[in-house]
């Protein structure tokens, strides 16, 4: 590029740098360094980002062997003053190693022993919950909270090297509680009618604003909002099944796009679909699932999750397919990409099961990851598609804003910021064979595979965090002012700090897009 170079004597440069902050900011090393420092300042100020679940542990876990009786277990629970026990035993394949086999709680004793009329000599292993969910001791407090909410857990074992070092409960999370998403989710599942869910719209907005006020980062805010959105879907599906009766065949309700990536904000629409059992017969079963989809999508719209203008919803028969049909559909998109399928890739390649046979979504994600990684042609096509949305920087690195219409002089921070970043990260993630959905998790997978030059992955992490937070704070400020939030930010209303670092972040995105253009050339030219 054309460049104007100033030659400044070292002594003068050093004096100006030391005495004038504006000069120091203007010449400070590189945009990536400034963005890293800006993000680091936010992380340092945010206790939730440094507090691990290990800080919540107040005592060692109480454990028992699987062969003791429930009576003995109950006596131990009483003696130790606990409401749950971890069941510890040898690995099935390697008896020399010990692992967590399950958990037994006072609720298990009530519902699986007393209510079933079993004797108190029944073995603990017969009534324990074997599908044990635990969390690593290095995980953050907010991750534990989300995990407990997602799986409706009251007890969560904390492990180190696969062995338990403690147990935390909902009360521990509440004691440490830093945002009210916990209470919003609880309120969602207490509602018995759609009207009750609709009344929680303001609570969701208040939760979003509180998260921003308390310094949560974009990962925490996106995860919390996605959790709330997923809870609305789950409760609506429960209510739908209660009204329509049990489903005639098994199904999986999918969340797509930002909810699946756990990057949902307060301004969002709904993207969803249905995976149906291969025994699905349209002539027999279509009416049920059409009514189920209509119930859920109408409910979501009433709760603040607007209908998708592109029709990417389970109410569209096109997006109600059997497991085999979905797999064939993705295979065709990858083997023979076209403009329509490439457009869908920005939504459908981010999917998560939220209800029903959620393992079907995991299996579909595995299929996509395996197949996409091995198709250089597909990767080249989606890379080209991801370059269609560029950051809003002009030739002289000034902001490019909308020139007319209602959004004049603004930047759409989703269309020109977070969306092109998510698109770019998705391409690299598919090339790396990542199974992750969240963009930050995908970036870590990408960094681990050395697919990018050293430092480029961390640059994208920082750019995504900074751009996302500008968008998030804009929406929170709108809500506090009593305005309807949107994605359109007026640069003139940003602080000097935000404008400077936002330009740096957009510049990192621009560099990353240039690299992607050469990393995935059309098959037949260069590499690939």
JSON list of C-alpha atoms in Angstrom, two decimals, residues 151-307:
[
{"chain": "A", "resi": 151, "resn": "UNK", "atom": "CA", "xyz": [-28.53, -30.26, 32.91]},
{"chain": "A", "resi": 152, "resn": "UNK", "atom": "CA", "xyz": [-30.76, -29.25, 35.86]},
{"chain": "A", "resi": 153, "resn": "UNK", "atom": "CA", "xyz": [-28.16, -30.44, 38.38]},
{"chain": "A", "resi": 154, "resn": "UNK", "atom": "CA", "xyz": [-28.26, -29.80, 42.11]},
{"chain": "A", "resi": 155, "resn": "UNK", "atom": "CA", "xyz": [-24.84, -31.35, 42.80]},
{"chain": "A", "resi": 156, "resn": "UNK", "atom": "CA", "xyz": [-21.74, -31.03, 40.62]},
{"chain": "A", "resi": 157, "resn": "UNK", "atom": "CA", "xyz": [-18.54, -32.98, 41.37]},
{"chain": "A", "resi": 158, "resn": "UNK", "atom": "CA", "xyz": [-15.30, -31.08, 40.86]},
{"chain": "A", "resi": 159, "resn": "UNK", "atom": "CA", "xyz": [-12.50, -33.25, 39.52]},
{"chain": "A", "resi": 160, "resn": "UNK", "atom": "CA", "xyz": [-8.74, -33.11, 39.12]},
{"chain": "A", "resi": 161, "resn": "UNK", "atom": "CA", "xyz": [-7.05, -35.75, 36.98]},
{"chain": "A", "resi": 162, "resn": "UNK", "atom": "CA", "xyz": [-10.46, -37.49, 36.73]},
{"chain": "A", "resi": 163, "resn": "UNK", "atom": "CA", "xyz": [-10.69, -37.92, 40.53]},
{"chain": "A", "resi": 164, "resn": "UNK", "atom": "CA", "xyz": [-13.09, -35.89, 42.72]},
{"chain": "A", "resi": 165, "resn": "UNK", "atom": "CA", "xyz": [-11.66, -33.18, 44.94]},
{"chain": "A", "resi": 166, "resn": "UNK", "atom": "CA", "xyz": [-14.96, -31.65, 46.00]},
{"chain": "A", "resi": 167, "resn": "UNK", "atom": "CA", "xyz": [-18.66, -31.13, 45.40]},
{"chain": "A", "resi": 168, "resn": "UNK", "atom": "CA", "xyz": [-20.48, -27.88, 44.75]},
{"chain": "A", "resi": 169, "resn": "UNK", "atom": "CA", "xyz": [-24.21, -27.24, 44.81]},
{"chain": "A", "resi": 170, "resn": "UNK", "atom": "CA", "xyz": [-26.70, -24.65, 43.68]},
{"chain": "A", "resi": 171, "resn": "UNK", "atom": "CA", "xyz": [-26.34, -22.92, 47.05]},
{"chain": "A", "resi": 172, "resn": "UNK", "atom": "CA", "xyz": [-22.62, -22.42, 46.40]},
{"chain": "A", "resi": 173, "resn": "UNK", "atom": "CA", "xyz": [-23.38, -20.86, 43.03]},
{"chain": "A", "resi": 174, "resn": "UNK", "atom": "CA", "xyz": [-26.04, -18.60, 44.53]},
{"chain": "A", "resi": 175, "resn": "UNK", "atom": "CA", "xyz": [-23.61, -17.50, 47.23]},
{"chain": "A", "resi": 176, "resn": "UNK", "atom": "CA", "xyz": [-21.11, -16.54, 44.58]},
{"chain": "A", "resi": 177, "resn": "UNK", "atom": "CA", "xyz": [-23.82, -15.46, 42.16]},
{"chain": "A", "resi": 178, "resn": "UNK", "atom": "CA", "xyz": [-22.77, -12.64, 39.88]},
{"chain": "A", "resi": 179, "resn": "UNK", "atom": "CA", "xyz": [-25.76, -12.35, 37.58]},
{"chain": "A", "resi": 180, "resn": "UNK", "atom": "CA", "xyz": [-29.40, -13.28, 37.72]},
{"chain": "A", "resi": 181, "resn": "UNK", "atom": "CA", "xyz": [-29.55, -15.65, 34.74]},
{"chain": "A", "resi": 182, "resn": "UNK", "atom": "CA", "xyz": [-29.90, -18.46, 37.29]},
{"chain": "A", "resi": 183, "resn": "UNK", "atom": "CA", "xyz": [-33.18, -17.01, 38.53]},
{"chain": "A", "resi": 184, "resn": "UNK", "atom": "CA", "xyz": [-34.48, -16.26, 35.03]},
{"chain": "A", "resi": 185, "resn": "UNK", "atom": "CA", "xyz": [-33.94, -19.88, 34.01]},
{"chain": "A", "resi": 186, "resn": "UNK", "atom": "CA", "xyz": [-35.64, -21.13, 37.16]},
{"chain": "A", "resi": 187, "resn": "UNK", "atom": "CA", "xyz": [-38.58, -18.84, 36.46]},
{"chain": "A", "resi": 188, "resn": "UNK", "atom": "CA", "xyz": [-38.86, -20.18, 32.90]},
{"chain": "A", "resi": 189, "resn": "UNK", "atom": "CA", "xyz": [-39.25, -23.76, 34.05]},
{"chain": "A", "resi": 190, "resn": "UNK", "atom": "CA", "xyz": [-41.84, -22.79, 36.67]},
{"chain": "A", "resi": 191, "resn": "UNK", "atom": "CA", "xyz": [-44.25, -21.41, 34.07]},
{"chain": "A", "resi": 192, "resn": "UNK", "atom": "CA", "xyz": [-47.25, -23.52, 33.16]},
{"chain": "A", "resi": 193, "resn": "UNK", "atom": "CA", "xyz": [-48.53, -21.41, 30.26]},
{"chain": "A", "resi": 194, "resn": "UNK", "atom": "CA", "xyz": [-47.04, -19.50, 27.35]},
{"chain": "A", "resi": 195, "resn": "UNK", "atom": "CA", "xyz": [-48.45, -16.28, 28.81]},
{"chain": "A", "resi": 196, "resn": "UNK", "atom": "CA", "xyz": [-46.23, -16.73, 31.85]},
{"chain": "A", "resi": 197, "resn": "UNK", "atom": "CA", "xyz": [-43.17, -17.14, 29.66]},
{"chain": "A", "resi": 198, "resn": "UNK", "atom": "CA", "xyz": [-44.02, -13.97, 27.74]},
{"chain": "A", "resi": 199, "resn": "UNK", "atom": "CA", "xyz": [-44.06, -12.01, 31.00]},
{"chain": "A", "resi": 200, "resn": "UNK", "atom": "CA", "xyz": [-40.36, -12.86, 31.51]},
{"chain": "A", "resi": 201, "resn": "UNK", "atom": "CA", "xyz": [-39.21, -10.78, 28.52]},
{"chain": "A", "resi": 202, "resn": "UNK", "atom": "CA", "xyz": [-38.30, -7.84, 30.74]},
{"chain": "A", "resi": 203, "resn": "UNK", "atom": "CA", "xyz": [-36.46, -10.11, 33.19]},
{"chain": "A", "resi": 204, "resn": "UNK", "atom": "CA", "xyz": [-34.29, -11.34, 30.32]},
{"chain": "A", "resi": 205, "resn": "UNK", "atom": "CA", "xyz": [-33.44, -7.77, 29.32]},
{"chain": "A", "resi": 206, "resn": "UNK", "atom": "CA", "xyz": [-32.68, -6.83, 32.92]},
{"chain": "A", "resi": 207, "resn": "UNK", "atom": "CA", "xyz": [-30.38, -9.86, 33.18]},
{"chain": "A", "resi": 208, "resn": "UNK", "atom": "CA", "xyz": [-28.52, -8.79, 30.04]},
{"chain": "A", "resi": 209, "resn": "UNK", "atom": "CA", "xyz": [-27.98, -5.25, 31.34]},
{"chain": "A", "resi": 210, "resn": "UNK", "atom": "CA", "xyz": [-26.83, -6.52, 34.72]},
{"chain": "A", "resi": 211, "resn": "UNK", "atom": "CA", "xyz": [-24.25, -8.80, 33.14]},
{"chain": "A", "resi": 212, "resn": "UNK", "atom": "CA", "xyz": [-22.84, -5.86, 31.20]},
{"chain": "A", "resi": 213, "resn": "UNK", "atom": "CA", "xyz": [-22.82, -3.59, 34.26]},
{"chain": "A", "resi": 214, "resn": "UNK", "atom": "CA", "xyz": [-20.94, -6.16, 36.32]},
{"chain": "A", "resi": 215, "resn": "UNK", "atom": "CA", "xyz": [-18.16, -6.51, 33.77]},
{"chain": "A", "resi": 216, "resn": "UNK", "atom": "CA", "xyz": [-18.96, -9.92, 32.30]},
{"chain": "A", "resi": 217, "resn": "UNK", "atom": "CA", "xyz": [-17.09, -10.63, 29.08]},
{"chain": "A", "resi": 218, "resn": "UNK", "atom": "CA", "xyz": [-18.72, -11.50, 25.76]},
{"chain": "A", "resi": 219, "resn": "UNK", "atom": "CA", "xyz": [-18.26, -15.25, 26.30]},
{"chain": "A", "resi": 220, "resn": "UNK", "atom": "CA", "xyz": [-20.18, -15.16, 29.57]},
{"chain": "A", "resi": 221, "resn": "UNK", "atom": "CA", "xyz": [-22.91, -12.91, 28.22]},
{"chain": "A", "resi": 222, "resn": "UNK", "atom": "CA", "xyz": [-23.35, -14.93, 25.03]},
{"chain": "A", "resi": 223, "resn": "UNK", "atom": "CA", "xyz": [-23.46, -18.20, 26.99]},
{"chain": "A", "resi": 224, "resn": "UNK", "atom": "CA", "xyz": [-25.96, -16.85, 29.51]},
{"chain": "A", "resi": 225, "resn": "UNK", "atom": "CA", "xyz": [-28.28, -15.45, 26.85]},
{"chain": "A", "resi": 226, "resn": "UNK", "atom": "CA", "xyz": [-28.08, -18.69, 24.84]},
{"chain": "A", "resi": 227, "resn": "UNK", "atom": "CA", "xyz": [-28.86, -20.67, 27.99]},
{"chain": "A", "resi": 228, "resn": "UNK", "atom": "CA", "xyz": [-31.94, -18.54, 28.61]},
{"chain": "A", "resi": 229, "resn": "UNK", "atom": "CA", "xyz": [-33.05, -18.87, 24.98]},
{"chain": "A", "resi": 230, "resn": "UNK", "atom": "CA", "xyz": [-32.52, -22.63, 25.08]},
{"chain": "A", "resi": 231, "resn": "UNK", "atom": "CA", "xyz": [-34.55, -22.82, 28.30]},
{"chain": "A", "resi": 232, "resn": "UNK", "atom": "CA", "xyz": [-37.46, -21.04, 26.62]},
{"chain": "A", "resi": 233, "resn": "UNK", "atom": "CA", "xyz": [-37.34, -23.63, 23.82]},
{"chain": "A", "resi": 234, "resn": "UNK", "atom": "CA", "xyz": [-37.18, -26.53, 26.24]},
{"chain": "A", "resi": 235, "resn": "UNK", "atom": "CA", "xyz": [-40.10, -25.31, 28.32]},
{"chain": "A", "resi": 236, "resn": "UNK", "atom": "CA", "xyz": [-42.18, -24.56, 25.22]},
{"chain": "A", "resi": 237, "resn": "UNK", "atom": "CA", "xyz": [-41.52, -28.09, 23.97]},
{"chain": "A", "resi": 238, "resn": "UNK", "atom": "CA", "xyz": [-42.57, -29.51, 27.33]},
{"chain": "A", "resi": 239, "resn": "UNK", "atom": "CA", "xyz": [-45.79, -27.51, 27.18]},
{"chain": "A", "resi": 240, "resn": "UNK", "atom": "CA", "xyz": [-46.35, -28.49, 23.54]},
{"chain": "A", "resi": 241, "resn": "UNK", "atom": "CA", "xyz": [-46.02, -32.19, 24.31]},
{"chain": "A", "resi": 242, "resn": "UNK", "atom": "CA", "xyz": [-48.35, -31.81, 27.29]},
{"chain": "A", "resi": 243, "resn": "UNK", "atom": "CA", "xyz": [-50.98, -30.30, 24.97]},
{"chain": "A", "resi": 244, "resn": "UNK", "atom": "CA", "xyz": [-50.42, -32.45, 21.86]},
{"chain": "A", "resi": 245, "resn": "UNK", "atom": "CA", "xyz": [-49.54, -35.70, 23.57]},
{"chain": "A", "resi": 246, "resn": "UNK", "atom": "CA", "xyz": [-46.32, -37.70, 23.32]},
{"chain": "A", "resi": 247, "resn": "UNK", "atom": "CA", "xyz": [-44.54, -37.61, 19.95]},
{"chain": "A", "resi": 248, "resn": "UNK", "atom": "CA", "xyz": [-45.40, -40.50, 17.61]},
{"chain": "A", "resi": 249, "resn": "UNK", "atom": "CA", "xyz": [-41.70, -41.00, 16.80]},
{"chain": "A", "resi": 250, "resn": "UNK", "atom": "CA", "xyz": [-38.53, -39.77, 18.47]},
{"chain": "A", "resi": 251, "resn": "UNK", "atom": "CA", "xyz": [-37.13, -36.39, 17.44]},
{"chain": "A", "resi": 252, "resn": "UNK", "atom": "CA", "xyz": [-34.44, -33.83, 18.21]},
{"chain": "A", "resi": 253, "resn": "UNK", "atom": "CA", "xyz": [-35.19, -30.12, 18.25]},
{"chain": "A", "resi": 254, "resn": "UNK", "atom": "CA", "xyz": [-32.21, -28.15, 16.93]},
{"chain": "A", "resi": 255, "resn": "UNK", "atom": "CA", "xyz": [-30.97, -24.67, 17.77]},
{"chain": "A", "resi": 256, "resn": "UNK", "atom": "CA", "xyz": [-29.01, -23.09, 14.93]},
{"chain": "A", "resi": 257, "resn": "UNK", "atom": "CA", "xyz": [-26.74, -20.09, 14.50]},
{"chain": "A", "resi": 258, "resn": "UNK", "atom": "CA", "xyz": [-25.80, -17.87, 17.43]},
{"chain": "A", "resi": 259, "resn": "UNK", "atom": "CA", "xyz": [-27.73, -19.90, 20.01]},
{"chain": "A", "resi": 260, "resn": "UNK", "atom": "CA", "xyz": [-25.90, -23.06, 18.99]},
{"chain": "A", "resi": 261, "resn": "UNK", "atom": "CA", "xyz": [-22.59, -21.17, 19.19]},
{"chain": "A", "resi": 262, "resn": "UNK", "atom": "CA", "xyz": [-23.64, -19.81, 22.61]},
{"chain": "A", "resi": 263, "resn": "UNK", "atom": "CA", "xyz": [-23.07, -16.28, 21.30]},
{"chain": "A", "resi": 264, "resn": "UNK", "atom": "CA", "xyz": [-26.64, -15.04, 21.50]},
{"chain": "A", "resi": 265, "resn": "UNK", "atom": "CA", "xyz": [-27.38, -11.44, 22.50]},
{"chain": "A", "resi": 266, "resn": "UNK", "atom": "CA", "xyz": [-30.54, -9.53, 23.29]},
{"chain": "A", "resi": 267, "resn": "UNK", "atom": "CA", "xyz": [-31.22, -8.64, 19.62]},
{"chain": "A", "resi": 268, "resn": "UNK", "atom": "CA", "xyz": [-31.82, -11.96, 17.91]},
{"chain": "A", "resi": 269, "resn": "UNK", "atom": "CA", "xyz": [-34.26, -13.97, 15.86]},
{"chain": "A", "resi": 270, "resn": "UNK", "atom": "CA", "xyz": [-34.97, -17.69, 15.97]},
{"chain": "A", "resi": 271, "resn": "UNK", "atom": "CA", "xyz": [-33.24, -20.29, 13.82]},
{"chain": "A", "resi": 272, "resn": "UNK", "atom": "CA", "xyz": [-34.29, -23.88, 14.48]},
{"chain": "A", "resi": 273, "resn": "UNK", "atom": "CA", "xyz": [-35.04, -27.20, 12.83]},
{"chain": "A", "resi": 274, "resn": "UNK", "atom": "CA", "xyz": [-36.18, -30.78, 13.55]},
{"chain": "A", "resi": 275, "resn": "UNK", "atom": "CA", "xyz": [-34.39, -34.10, 13.19]},
{"chain": "A", "resi": 276, "resn": "UNK", "atom": "CA", "xyz": [-36.93, -36.93, 12.99]},
{"chain": "A", "resi": 277, "resn": "UNK", "atom": "CA", "xyz": [-36.53, -40.66, 13.47]},
{"chain": "A", "resi": 278, "resn": "UNK", "atom": "CA", "xyz": [-35.99, -42.61, 10.27]},
{"chain": "A", "resi": 279, "resn": "UNK", "atom": "CA", "xyz": [-39.34, -44.31, 10.94]},
{"chain": "A", "resi": 280, "resn": "UNK", "atom": "CA", "xyz": [-41.05, -40.97, 10.36]},
{"chain": "A", "resi": 281, "resn": "UNK", "atom": "CA", "xyz": [-43.93, -41.28, 7.89]},
{"chain": "A", "resi": 282, "resn": "UNK", "atom": "CA", "xyz": [-45.20, -37.89, 6.61]},
{"chain": "A", "resi": 283, "resn": "UNK", "atom": "CA", "xyz": [-48.63, -39.28, 5.86]},
{"chain": "A", "resi": 284, "resn": "UNK", "atom": "CA", "xyz": [-49.04, -40.38, 9.47]},
{"chain": "A", "resi": 285, "resn": "UNK", "atom": "CA", "xyz": [-46.83, -38.10, 11.53]},
{"chain": "A", "resi": 286, "resn": "UNK", "atom": "CA", "xyz": [-46.53, -34.77, 9.71]},
{"chain": "A", "resi": 287, "resn": "UNK", "atom": "CA", "xyz": [-49.53, -33.14, 11.36]},
{"chain": "A", "resi": 288, "resn": "UNK", "atom": "CA", "xyz": [-48.15, -33.69, 14.87]},
{"chain": "A", "resi": 289, "resn": "UNK", "atom": "CA", "xyz": [-44.73, -32.21, 14.14]},
{"chain": "A", "resi": 290, "resn": "UNK", "atom": "CA", "xyz": [-46.17, -29.32, 12.14]},
{"chain": "A", "resi": 291, "resn": "UNK", "atom": "CA", "xyz": [-48.33, -28.40, 15.14]},
{"chain": "A", "resi": 292, "resn": "UNK", "atom": "CA", "xyz": [-45.43, -28.91, 17.55]},
{"chain": "A", "resi": 293, "resn": "UNK", "atom": "CA", "xyz": [-43.19, -26.62, 15.50]},
{"chain": "A", "resi": 294, "resn": "UNK", "atom": "CA", "xyz": [-45.91, -23.97, 15.19]},
{"chain": "A", "resi": 295, "resn": "UNK", "atom": "CA", "xyz": [-46.51, -24.02, 18.94]},
{"chain": "A", "resi": 296, "resn": "UNK", "atom": "CA", "xyz": [-42.82, -23.55, 19.75]},
{"chain": "A", "resi": 297, "resn": "UNK", "atom": "CA", "xyz": [-42.03, -20.95, 17.08]},
{"chain": "A", "resi": 298, "resn": "UNK", "atom": "CA", "xyz": [-45.13, -18.89, 17.90]},
{"chain": "A", "resi": 299, "resn": "UNK", "atom": "CA", "xyz": [-44.19, -19.06, 21.57]},
{"chain": "A", "resi": 300, "resn": "UNK", "atom": "CA", "xyz": [-40.61, -17.99, 20.91]},
{"chain": "A", "resi": 301, "resn": "UNK", "atom": "CA", "xyz": [-41.80, -15.02, 18.87]},
{"chain": "A", "resi": 302, "resn": "UNK", "atom": "CA", "xyz": [-44.10, -13.97, 21.70]},
{"chain": "A", "resi": 303, "resn": "UNK", "atom": "CA", "xyz": [-41.18, -14.26, 24.14]},
{"chain": "A", "resi": 304, "resn": "UNK", "atom": "CA", "xyz": [-39.00, -11.91, 22.10]},
{"chain": "A", "resi": 305, "resn": "UNK", "atom": "CA", "xyz": [-37.26, -14.27, 19.68]},
{"chain": "A", "resi": 306, "resn": "UNK", "atom": "CA", "xyz": [-38.57, -12.97, 16.35]},
{"chain": "A", "resi": 307, "resn": "UNK", "atom": "CA", "xyz": [-39.51, -15.23, 13.46]}
]
